[in-house]
JSON list of C-alpha atoms in Angstrom, two decimals:
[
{"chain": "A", "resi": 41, "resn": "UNK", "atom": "CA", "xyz": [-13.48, 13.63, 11.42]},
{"chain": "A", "resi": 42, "resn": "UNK", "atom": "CA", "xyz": [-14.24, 11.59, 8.85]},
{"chain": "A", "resi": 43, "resn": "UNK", "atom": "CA", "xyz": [-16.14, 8.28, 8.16]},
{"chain": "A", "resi": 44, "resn": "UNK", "atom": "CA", "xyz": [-15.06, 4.97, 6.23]},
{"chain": "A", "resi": 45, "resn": "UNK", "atom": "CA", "xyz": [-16.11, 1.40, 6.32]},
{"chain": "A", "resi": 46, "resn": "UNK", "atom": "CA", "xyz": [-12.90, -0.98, 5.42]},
{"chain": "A", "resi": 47, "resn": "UNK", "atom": "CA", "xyz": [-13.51, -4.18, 4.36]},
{"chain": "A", "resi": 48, "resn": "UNK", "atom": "CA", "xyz": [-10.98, -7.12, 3.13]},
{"chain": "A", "resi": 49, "resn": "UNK", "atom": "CA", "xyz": [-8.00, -5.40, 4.90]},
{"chain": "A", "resi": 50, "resn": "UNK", "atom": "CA", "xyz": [-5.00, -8.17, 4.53]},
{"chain": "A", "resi": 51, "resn": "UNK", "atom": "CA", "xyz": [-1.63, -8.02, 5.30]},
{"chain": "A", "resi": 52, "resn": "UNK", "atom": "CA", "xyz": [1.24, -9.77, 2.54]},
{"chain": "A", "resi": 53, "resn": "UNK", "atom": "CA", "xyz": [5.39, -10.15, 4.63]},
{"chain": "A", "resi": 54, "resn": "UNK", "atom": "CA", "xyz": [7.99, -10.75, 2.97]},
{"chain": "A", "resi": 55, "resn": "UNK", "atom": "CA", "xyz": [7.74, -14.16, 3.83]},
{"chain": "A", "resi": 56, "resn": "UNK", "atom": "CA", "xyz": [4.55, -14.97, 2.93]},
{"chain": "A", "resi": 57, "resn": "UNK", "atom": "CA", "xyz": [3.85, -17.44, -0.45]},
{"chain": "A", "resi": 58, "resn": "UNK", "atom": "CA", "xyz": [2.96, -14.80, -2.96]},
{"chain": "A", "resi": 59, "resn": "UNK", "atom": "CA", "xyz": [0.52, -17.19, -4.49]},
{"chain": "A", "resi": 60, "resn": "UNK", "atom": "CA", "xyz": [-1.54, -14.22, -6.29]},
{"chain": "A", "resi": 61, "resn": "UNK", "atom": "CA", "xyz": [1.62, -13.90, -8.18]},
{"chain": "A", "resi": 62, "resn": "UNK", "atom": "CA", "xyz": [0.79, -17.11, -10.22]},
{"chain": "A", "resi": 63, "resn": "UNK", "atom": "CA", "xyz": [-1.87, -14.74, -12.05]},
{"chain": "A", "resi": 64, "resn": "UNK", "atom": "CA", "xyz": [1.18, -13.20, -13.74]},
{"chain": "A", "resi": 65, "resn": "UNK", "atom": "CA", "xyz": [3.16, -15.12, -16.53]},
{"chain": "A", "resi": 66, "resn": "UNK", "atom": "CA", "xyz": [6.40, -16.69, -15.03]},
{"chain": "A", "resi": 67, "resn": "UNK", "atom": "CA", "xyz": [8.93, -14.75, -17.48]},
{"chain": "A", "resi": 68, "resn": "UNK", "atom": "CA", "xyz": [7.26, -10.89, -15.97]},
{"chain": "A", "resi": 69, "resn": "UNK", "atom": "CA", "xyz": [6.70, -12.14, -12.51]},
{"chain": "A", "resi": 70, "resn": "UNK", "atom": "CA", "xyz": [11.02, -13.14, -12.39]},
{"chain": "A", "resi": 71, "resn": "UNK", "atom": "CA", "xyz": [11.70, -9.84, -13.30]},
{"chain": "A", "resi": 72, "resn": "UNK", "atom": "CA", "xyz": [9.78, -8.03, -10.52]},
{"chain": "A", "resi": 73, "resn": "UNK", "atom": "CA", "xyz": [11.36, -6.46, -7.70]},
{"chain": "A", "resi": 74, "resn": "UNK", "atom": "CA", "xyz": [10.67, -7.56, -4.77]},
{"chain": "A", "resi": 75, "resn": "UNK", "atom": "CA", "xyz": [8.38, -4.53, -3.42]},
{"chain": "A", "resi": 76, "resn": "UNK", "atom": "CA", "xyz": [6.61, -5.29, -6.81]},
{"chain": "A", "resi": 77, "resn": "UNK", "atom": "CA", "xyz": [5.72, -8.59, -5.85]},
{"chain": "A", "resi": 78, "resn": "UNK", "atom": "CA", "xyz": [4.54, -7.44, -2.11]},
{"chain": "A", "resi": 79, "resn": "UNK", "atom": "CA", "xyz": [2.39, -4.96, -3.42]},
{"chain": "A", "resi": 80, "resn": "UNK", "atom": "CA", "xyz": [0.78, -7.08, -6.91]},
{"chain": "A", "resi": 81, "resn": "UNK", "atom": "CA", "xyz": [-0.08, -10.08, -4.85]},
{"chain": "A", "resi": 82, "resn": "UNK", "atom": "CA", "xyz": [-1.22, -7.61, -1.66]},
{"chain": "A", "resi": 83, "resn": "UNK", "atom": "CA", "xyz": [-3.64, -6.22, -4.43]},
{"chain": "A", "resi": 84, "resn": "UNK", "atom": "CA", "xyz": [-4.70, -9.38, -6.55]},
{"chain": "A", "resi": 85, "resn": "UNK", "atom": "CA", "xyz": [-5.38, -10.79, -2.83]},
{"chain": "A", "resi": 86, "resn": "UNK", "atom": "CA", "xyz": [-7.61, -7.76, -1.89]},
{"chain": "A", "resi": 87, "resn": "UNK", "atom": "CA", "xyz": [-9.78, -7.13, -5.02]},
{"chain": "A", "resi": 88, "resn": "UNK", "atom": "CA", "xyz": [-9.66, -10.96, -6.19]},
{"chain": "A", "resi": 89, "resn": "UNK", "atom": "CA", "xyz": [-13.70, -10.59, -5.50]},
{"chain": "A", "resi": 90, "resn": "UNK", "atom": "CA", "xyz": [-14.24, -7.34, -5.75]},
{"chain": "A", "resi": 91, "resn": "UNK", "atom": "CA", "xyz": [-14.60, -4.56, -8.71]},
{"chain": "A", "resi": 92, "resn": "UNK", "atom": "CA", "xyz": [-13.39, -0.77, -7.49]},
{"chain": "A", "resi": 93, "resn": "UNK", "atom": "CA", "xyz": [-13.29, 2.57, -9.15]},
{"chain": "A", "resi": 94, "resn": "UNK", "atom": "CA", "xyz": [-10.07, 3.97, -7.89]},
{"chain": "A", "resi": 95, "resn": "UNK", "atom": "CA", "xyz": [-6.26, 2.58, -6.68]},
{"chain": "A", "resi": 96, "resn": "UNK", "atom": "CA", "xyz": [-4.45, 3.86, -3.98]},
{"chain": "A", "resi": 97, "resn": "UNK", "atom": "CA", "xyz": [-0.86, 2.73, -3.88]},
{"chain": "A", "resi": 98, "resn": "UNK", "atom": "CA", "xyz": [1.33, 4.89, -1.20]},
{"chain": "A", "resi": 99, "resn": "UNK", "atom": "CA", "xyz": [4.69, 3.63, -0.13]},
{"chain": "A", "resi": 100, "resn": "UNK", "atom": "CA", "xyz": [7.07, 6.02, 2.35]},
{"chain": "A", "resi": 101, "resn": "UNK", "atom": "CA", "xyz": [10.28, 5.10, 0.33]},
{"chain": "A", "resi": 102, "resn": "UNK", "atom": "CA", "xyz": [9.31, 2.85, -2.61]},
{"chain": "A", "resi": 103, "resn": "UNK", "atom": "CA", "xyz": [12.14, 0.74, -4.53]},
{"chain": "A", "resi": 104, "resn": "UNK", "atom": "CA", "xyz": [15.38, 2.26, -2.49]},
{"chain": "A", "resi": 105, "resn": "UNK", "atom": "CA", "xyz": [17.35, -0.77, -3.55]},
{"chain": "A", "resi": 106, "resn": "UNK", "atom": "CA", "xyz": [17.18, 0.44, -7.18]},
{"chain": "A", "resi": 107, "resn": "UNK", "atom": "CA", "xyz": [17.62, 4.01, -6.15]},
{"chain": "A", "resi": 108, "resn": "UNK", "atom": "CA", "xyz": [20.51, 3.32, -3.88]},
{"chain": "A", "resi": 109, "resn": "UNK", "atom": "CA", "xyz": [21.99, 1.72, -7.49]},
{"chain": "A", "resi": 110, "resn": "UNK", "atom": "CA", "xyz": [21.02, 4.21, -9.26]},
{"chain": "A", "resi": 111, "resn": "UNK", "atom": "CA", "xyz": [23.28, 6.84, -6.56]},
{"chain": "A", "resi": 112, "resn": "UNK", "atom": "CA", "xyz": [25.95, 4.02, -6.57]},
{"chain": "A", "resi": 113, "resn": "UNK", "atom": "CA", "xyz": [26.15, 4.00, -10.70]},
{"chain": "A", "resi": 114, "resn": "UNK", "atom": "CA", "xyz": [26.36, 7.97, -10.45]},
{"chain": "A", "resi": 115, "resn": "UNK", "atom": "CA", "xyz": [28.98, 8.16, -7.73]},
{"chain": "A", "resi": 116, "resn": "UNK", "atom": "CA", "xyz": [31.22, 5.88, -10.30]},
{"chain": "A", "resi": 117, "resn": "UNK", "atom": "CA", "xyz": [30.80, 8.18, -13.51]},
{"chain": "A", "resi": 118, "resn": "UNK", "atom": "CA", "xyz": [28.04, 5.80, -14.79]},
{"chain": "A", "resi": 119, "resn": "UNK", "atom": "CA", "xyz": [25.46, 6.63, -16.61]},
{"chain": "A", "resi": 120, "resn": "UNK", "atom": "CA", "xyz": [22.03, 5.64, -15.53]},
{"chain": "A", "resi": 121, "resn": "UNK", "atom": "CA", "xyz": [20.08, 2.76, -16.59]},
{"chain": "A", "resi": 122, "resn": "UNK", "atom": "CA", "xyz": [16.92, 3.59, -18.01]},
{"chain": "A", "resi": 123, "resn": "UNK", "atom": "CA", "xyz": [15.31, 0.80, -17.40]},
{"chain": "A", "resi": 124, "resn": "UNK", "atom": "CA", "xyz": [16.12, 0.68, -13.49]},
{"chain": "A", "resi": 125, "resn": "UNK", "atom": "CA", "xyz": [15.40, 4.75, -13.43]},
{"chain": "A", "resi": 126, "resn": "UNK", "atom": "CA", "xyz": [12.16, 4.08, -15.65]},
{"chain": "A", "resi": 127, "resn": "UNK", "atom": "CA", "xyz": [10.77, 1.17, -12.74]},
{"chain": "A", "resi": 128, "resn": "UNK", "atom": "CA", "xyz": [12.17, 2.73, -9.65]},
{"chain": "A", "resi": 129, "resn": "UNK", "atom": "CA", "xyz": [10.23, 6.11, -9.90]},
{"chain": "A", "resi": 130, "resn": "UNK", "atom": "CA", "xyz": [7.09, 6.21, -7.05]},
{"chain": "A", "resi": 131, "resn": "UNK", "atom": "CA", "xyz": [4.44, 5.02, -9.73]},
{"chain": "A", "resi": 132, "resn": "UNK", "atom": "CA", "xyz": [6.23, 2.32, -11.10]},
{"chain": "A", "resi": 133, "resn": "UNK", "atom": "CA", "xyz": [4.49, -0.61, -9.22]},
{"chain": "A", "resi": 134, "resn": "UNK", "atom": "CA", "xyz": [0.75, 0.85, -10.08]},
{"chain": "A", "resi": 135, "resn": "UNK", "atom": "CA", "xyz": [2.12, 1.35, -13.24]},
{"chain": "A", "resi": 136, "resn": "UNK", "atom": "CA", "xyz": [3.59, -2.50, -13.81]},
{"chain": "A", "resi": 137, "resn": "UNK", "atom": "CA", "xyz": [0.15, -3.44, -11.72]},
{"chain": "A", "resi": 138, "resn": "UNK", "atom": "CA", "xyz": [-1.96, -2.16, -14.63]},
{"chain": "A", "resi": 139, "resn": "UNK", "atom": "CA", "xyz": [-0.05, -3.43, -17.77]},
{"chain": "A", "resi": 140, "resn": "UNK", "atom": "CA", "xyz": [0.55, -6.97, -16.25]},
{"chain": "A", "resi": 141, "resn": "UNK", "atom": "CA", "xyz": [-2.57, -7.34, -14.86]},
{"chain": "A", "resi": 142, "resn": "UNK", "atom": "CA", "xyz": [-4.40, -5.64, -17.73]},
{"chain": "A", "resi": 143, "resn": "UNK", "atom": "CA", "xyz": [-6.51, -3.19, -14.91]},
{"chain": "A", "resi": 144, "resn": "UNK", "atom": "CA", "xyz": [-7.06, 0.12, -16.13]},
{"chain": "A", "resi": 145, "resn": "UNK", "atom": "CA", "xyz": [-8.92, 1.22, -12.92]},
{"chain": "A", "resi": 146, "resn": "UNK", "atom": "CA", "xyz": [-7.71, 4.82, -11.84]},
{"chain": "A", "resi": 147, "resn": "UNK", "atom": "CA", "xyz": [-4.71, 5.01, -9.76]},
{"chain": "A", "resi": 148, "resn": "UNK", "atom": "CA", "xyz": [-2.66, 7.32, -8.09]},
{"chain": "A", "resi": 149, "resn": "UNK", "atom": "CA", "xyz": [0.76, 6.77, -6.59]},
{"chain": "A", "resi": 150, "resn": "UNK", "atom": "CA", "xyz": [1.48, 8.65, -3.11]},
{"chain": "A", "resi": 151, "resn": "UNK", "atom": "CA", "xyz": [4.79, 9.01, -0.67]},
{"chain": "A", "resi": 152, "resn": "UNK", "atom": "CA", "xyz": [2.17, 9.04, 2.48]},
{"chain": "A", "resi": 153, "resn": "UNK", "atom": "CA", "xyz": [1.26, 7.21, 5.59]},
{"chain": "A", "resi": 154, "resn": "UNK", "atom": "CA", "xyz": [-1.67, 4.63, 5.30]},
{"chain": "A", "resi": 155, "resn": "UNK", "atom": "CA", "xyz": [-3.99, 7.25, 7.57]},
{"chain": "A", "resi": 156, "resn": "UNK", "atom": "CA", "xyz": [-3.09, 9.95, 4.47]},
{"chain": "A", "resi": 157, "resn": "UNK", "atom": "CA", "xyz": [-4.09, 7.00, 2.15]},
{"chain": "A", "resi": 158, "resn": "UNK", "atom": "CA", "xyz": [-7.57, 6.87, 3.53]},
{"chain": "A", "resi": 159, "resn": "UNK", "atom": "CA", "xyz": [-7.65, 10.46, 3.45]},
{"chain": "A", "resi": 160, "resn": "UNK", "atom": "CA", "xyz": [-7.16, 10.36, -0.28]},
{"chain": "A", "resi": 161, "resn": "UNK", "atom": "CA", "xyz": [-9.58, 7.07, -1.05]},
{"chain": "A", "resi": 162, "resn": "UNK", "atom": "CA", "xyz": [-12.02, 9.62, 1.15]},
{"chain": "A", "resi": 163, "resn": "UNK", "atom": "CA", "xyz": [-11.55, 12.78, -1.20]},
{"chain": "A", "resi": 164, "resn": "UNK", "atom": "CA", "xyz": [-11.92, 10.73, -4.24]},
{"chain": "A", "resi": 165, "resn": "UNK", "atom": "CA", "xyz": [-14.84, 9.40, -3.15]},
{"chain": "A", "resi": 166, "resn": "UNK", "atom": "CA", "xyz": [-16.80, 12.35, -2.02]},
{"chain": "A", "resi": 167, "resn": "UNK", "atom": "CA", "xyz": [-15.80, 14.20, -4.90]},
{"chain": "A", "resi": 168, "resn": "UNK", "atom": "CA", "xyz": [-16.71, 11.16, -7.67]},
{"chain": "A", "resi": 169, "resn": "UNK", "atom": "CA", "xyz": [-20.16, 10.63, -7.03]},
{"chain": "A", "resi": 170, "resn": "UNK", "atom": "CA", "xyz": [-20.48, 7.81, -8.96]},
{"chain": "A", "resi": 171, "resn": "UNK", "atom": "CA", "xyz": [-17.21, 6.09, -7.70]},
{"chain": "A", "resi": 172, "resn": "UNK", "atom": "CA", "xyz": [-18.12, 3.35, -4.96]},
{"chain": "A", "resi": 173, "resn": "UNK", "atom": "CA", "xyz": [-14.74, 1.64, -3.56]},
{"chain": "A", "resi": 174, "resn": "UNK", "atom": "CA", "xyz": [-11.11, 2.47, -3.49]},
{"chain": "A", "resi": 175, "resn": "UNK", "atom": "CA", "xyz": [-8.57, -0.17, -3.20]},
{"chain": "A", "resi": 176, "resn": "UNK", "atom": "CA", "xyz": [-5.48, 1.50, -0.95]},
{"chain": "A", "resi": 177, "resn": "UNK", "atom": "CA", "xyz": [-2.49, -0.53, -0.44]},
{"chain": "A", "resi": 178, "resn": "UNK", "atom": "CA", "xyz": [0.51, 0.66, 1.68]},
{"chain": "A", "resi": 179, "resn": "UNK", "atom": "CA", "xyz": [4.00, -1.17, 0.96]},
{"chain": "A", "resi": 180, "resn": "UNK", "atom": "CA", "xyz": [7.47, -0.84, 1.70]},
{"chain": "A", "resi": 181, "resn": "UNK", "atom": "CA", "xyz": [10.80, -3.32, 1.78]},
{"chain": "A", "resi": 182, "resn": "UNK", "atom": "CA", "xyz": [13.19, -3.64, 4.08]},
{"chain": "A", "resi": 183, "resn": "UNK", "atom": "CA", "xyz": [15.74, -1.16, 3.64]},
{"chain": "A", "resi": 184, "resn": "UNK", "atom": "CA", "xyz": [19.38, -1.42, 2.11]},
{"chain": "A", "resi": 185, "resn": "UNK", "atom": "CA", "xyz": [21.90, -2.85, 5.07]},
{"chain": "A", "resi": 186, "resn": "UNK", "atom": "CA", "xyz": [23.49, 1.23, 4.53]},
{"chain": "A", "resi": 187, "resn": "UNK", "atom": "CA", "xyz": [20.51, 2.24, 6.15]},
{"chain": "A", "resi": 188, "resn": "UNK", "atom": "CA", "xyz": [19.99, -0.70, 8.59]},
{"chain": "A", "resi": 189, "resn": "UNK", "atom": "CA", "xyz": [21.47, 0.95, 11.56]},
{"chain": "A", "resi": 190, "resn": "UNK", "atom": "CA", "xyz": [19.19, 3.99, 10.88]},
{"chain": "A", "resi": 191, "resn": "UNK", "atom": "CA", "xyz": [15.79, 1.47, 10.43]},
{"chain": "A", "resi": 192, "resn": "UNK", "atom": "CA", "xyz": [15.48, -1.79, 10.14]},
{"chain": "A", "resi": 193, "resn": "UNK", "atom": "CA", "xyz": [11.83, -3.33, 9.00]},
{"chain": "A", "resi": 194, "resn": "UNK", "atom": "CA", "xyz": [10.78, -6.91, 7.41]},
{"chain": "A", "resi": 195, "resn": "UNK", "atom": "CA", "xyz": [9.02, -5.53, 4.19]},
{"chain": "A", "resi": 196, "resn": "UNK", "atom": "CA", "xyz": [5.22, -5.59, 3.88]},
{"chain": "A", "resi": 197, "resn": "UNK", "atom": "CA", "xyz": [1.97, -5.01, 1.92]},
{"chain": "A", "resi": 198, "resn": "UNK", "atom": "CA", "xyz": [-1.17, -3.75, 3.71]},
{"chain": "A", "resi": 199, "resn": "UNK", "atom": "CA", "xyz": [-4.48, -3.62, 1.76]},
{"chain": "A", "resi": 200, "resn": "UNK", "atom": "CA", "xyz": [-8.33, -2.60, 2.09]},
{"chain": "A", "resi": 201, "resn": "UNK", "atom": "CA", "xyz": [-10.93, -1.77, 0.13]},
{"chain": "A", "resi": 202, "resn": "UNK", "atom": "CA", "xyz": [-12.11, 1.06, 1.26]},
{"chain": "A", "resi": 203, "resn": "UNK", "atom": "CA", "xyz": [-16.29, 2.76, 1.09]},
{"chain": "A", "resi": 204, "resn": "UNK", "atom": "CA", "xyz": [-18.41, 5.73, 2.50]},
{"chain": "A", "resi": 205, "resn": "UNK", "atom": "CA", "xyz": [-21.20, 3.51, 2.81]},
{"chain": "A", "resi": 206, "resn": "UNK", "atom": "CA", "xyz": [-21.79, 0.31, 4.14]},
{"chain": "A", "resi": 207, "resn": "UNK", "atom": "CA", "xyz": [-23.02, -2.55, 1.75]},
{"chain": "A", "resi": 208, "resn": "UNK", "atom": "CA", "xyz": [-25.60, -5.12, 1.93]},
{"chain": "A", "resi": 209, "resn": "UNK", "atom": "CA", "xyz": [-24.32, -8.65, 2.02]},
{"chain": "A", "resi": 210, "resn": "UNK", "atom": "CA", "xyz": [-20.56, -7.67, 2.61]},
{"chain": "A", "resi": 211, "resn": "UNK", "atom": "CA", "xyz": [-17.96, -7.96, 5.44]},
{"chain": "A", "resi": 212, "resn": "UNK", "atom": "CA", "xyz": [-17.49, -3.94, 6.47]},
{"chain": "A", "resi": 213, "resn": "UNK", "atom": "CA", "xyz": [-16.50, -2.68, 9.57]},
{"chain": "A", "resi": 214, "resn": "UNK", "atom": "CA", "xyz": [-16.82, 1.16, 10.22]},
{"chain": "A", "resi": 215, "resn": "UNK", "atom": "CA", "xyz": [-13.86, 3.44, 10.87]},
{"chain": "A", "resi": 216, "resn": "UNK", "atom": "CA", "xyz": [-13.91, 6.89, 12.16]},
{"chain": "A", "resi": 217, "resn": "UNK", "atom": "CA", "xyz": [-10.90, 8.88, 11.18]},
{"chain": "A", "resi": 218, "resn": "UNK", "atom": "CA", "xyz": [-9.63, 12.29, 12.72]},
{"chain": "A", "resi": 219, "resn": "UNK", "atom": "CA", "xyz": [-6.88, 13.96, 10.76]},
{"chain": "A", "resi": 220, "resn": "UNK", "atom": "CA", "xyz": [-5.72, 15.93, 14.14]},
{"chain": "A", "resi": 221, "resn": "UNK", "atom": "CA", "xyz": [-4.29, 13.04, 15.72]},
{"chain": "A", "resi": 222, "resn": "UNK", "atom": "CA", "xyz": [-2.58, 11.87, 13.13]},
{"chain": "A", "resi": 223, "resn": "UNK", "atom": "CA", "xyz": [0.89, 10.93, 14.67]},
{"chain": "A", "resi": 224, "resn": "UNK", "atom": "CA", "xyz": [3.17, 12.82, 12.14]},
{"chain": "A", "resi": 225, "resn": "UNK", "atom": "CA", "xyz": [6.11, 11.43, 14.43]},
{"chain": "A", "resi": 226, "resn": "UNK", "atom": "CA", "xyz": [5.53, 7.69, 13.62]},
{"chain": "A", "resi": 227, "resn": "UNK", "atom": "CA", "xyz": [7.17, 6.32, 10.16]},
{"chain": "A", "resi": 228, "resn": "UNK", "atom": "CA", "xyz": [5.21, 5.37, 7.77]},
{"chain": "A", "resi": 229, "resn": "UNK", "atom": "CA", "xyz": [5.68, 2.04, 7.72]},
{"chain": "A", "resi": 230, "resn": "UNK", "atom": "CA", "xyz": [5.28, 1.50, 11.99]},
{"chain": "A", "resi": 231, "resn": "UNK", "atom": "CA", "xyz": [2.08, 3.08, 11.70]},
{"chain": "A", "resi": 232, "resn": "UNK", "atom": "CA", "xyz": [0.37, 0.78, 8.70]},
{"chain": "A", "resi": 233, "resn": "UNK", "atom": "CA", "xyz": [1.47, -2.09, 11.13]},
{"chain": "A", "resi": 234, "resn": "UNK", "atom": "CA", "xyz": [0.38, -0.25, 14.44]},
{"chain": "A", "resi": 235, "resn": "UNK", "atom": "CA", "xyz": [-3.39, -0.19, 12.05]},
{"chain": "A", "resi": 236, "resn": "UNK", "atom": "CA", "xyz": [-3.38, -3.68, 11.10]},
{"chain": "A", "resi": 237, "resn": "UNK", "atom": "CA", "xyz": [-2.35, -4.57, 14.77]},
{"chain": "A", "resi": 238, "resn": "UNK", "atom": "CA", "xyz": [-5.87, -2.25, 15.86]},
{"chain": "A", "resi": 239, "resn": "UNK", "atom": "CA", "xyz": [-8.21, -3.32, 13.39]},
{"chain": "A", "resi": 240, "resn": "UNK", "atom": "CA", "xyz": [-7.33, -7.27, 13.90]},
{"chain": "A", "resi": 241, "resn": "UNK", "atom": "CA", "xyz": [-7.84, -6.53, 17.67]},
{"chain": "A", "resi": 242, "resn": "UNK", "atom": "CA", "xyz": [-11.47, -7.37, 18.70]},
{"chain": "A", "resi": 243, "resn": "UNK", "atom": "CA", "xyz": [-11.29, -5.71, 22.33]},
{"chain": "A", "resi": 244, "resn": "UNK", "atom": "CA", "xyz": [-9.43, -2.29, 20.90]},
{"chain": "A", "resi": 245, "resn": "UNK", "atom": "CA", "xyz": [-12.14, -0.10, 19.94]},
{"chain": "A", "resi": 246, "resn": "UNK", "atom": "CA", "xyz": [-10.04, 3.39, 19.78]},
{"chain": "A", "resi": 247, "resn": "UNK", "atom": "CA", "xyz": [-6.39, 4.35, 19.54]},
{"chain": "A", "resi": 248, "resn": "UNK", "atom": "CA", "xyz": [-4.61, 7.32, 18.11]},
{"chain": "A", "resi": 249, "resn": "UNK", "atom": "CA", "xyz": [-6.58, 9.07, 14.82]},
{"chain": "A", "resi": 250, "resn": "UNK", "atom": "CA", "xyz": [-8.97, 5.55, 14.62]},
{"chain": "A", "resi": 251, "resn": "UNK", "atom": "CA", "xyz": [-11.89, 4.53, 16.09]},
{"chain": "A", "resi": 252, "resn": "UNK", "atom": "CA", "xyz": [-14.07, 1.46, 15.18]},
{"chain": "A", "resi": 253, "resn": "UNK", "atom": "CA", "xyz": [-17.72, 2.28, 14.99]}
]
């Protein structure tokens, strides 16, 4: 098991005012996708007060509407845009994070569950000593109406900033993590609103992989 203390964990839906956005000149923010802008303003919201050494950006299917396009183009003898294949790869949105928003904080971009995305803020931080907070955002749209009958999900952001220790003067609540029970059944995206559900629940102290401590 493994310990963490989360602080400033918010939740951005796809009908939310994406005021963080304003941060970002009009002309760039028009041409983000919409995951983009989940997952920028998710981020600006979380860190807006606080400096961290590492970014964790995980997403189960990232852009699929560009993908799906991208299939769609191929399937008609088209050749491929590089410009939607060049910001529909995994990384794109940490990568459009850190030009537009001029951060060049360490990232990494993962296809993982938001438990495996504390895992990893956990690994970097035991093994960077001098690292002391991870930002870890999980985000995902809804998915195109070919896939609606499969699953169907309002998009969403989830963020944290995530520590080993606790710090003075700061809103932390401790989490104990055990990788055993994490439910590999649950999608990705059911179980980053199943934690935000938990950890906004005063009376829930335990379910699943997470305990409050």
């Amino acid at each position: 098991m493994i310990k963490l203390h989360i602080a400033q964990l918010s939740k951005c839906c796809s009908t939310d005012r994406l005021d963080q956005l304003e941060q970002i000149p009009a002309m760039q923010r028009r041409r983000l996708s919409s995951i983009a802008k989940l997952a920028l303003n998710n981020a600006l919201q979380c860190k807006a007060d606080w400096a961290v050494d590492y970014i964790v950006w995980t997403s189960q299917y990232g852009d699929e509407q560009k993908t799906l396009k991208i299939l769609a183009d191929i399937l008609q003898d088209q050749g491929c845009s590089p410009t939607l294949f060049a910001t529909s790869v995994h990384n794109a949105v940490s990568g459009l994070y850190s030009i537009l928003c001029a951060d060049a904080t360490t990232a990494t971009s993962l296809a993982a569950s938001w438990s495996e995305a504390l895992l990893e803020a956990y690994s970097y931080l035991k093994t960077h000593t001098t690292a002391k907070r991870v930002l870890v955002l999980y985000y995902d749209e809804a998915l195109p109406e070919i896939y609606a009958e499969y699953q169907a999900f309002d998009g969403f952001s989830l963020a944290a900033i995530v520590s080993l220790v606790a710090e003075q003067n700061t809103d932390q609540t401790g989490l104990v993590l055990d990788p055993s029970q994490i439910d590999s059944t649950i999608t990705y995206h059911h179980e980053a609103q199943h934690f935000y559900d938990f950890w906004c629940d005063a009376a829930n102290k335990q379910q699943g992989a997470w305990q409050k401590c």
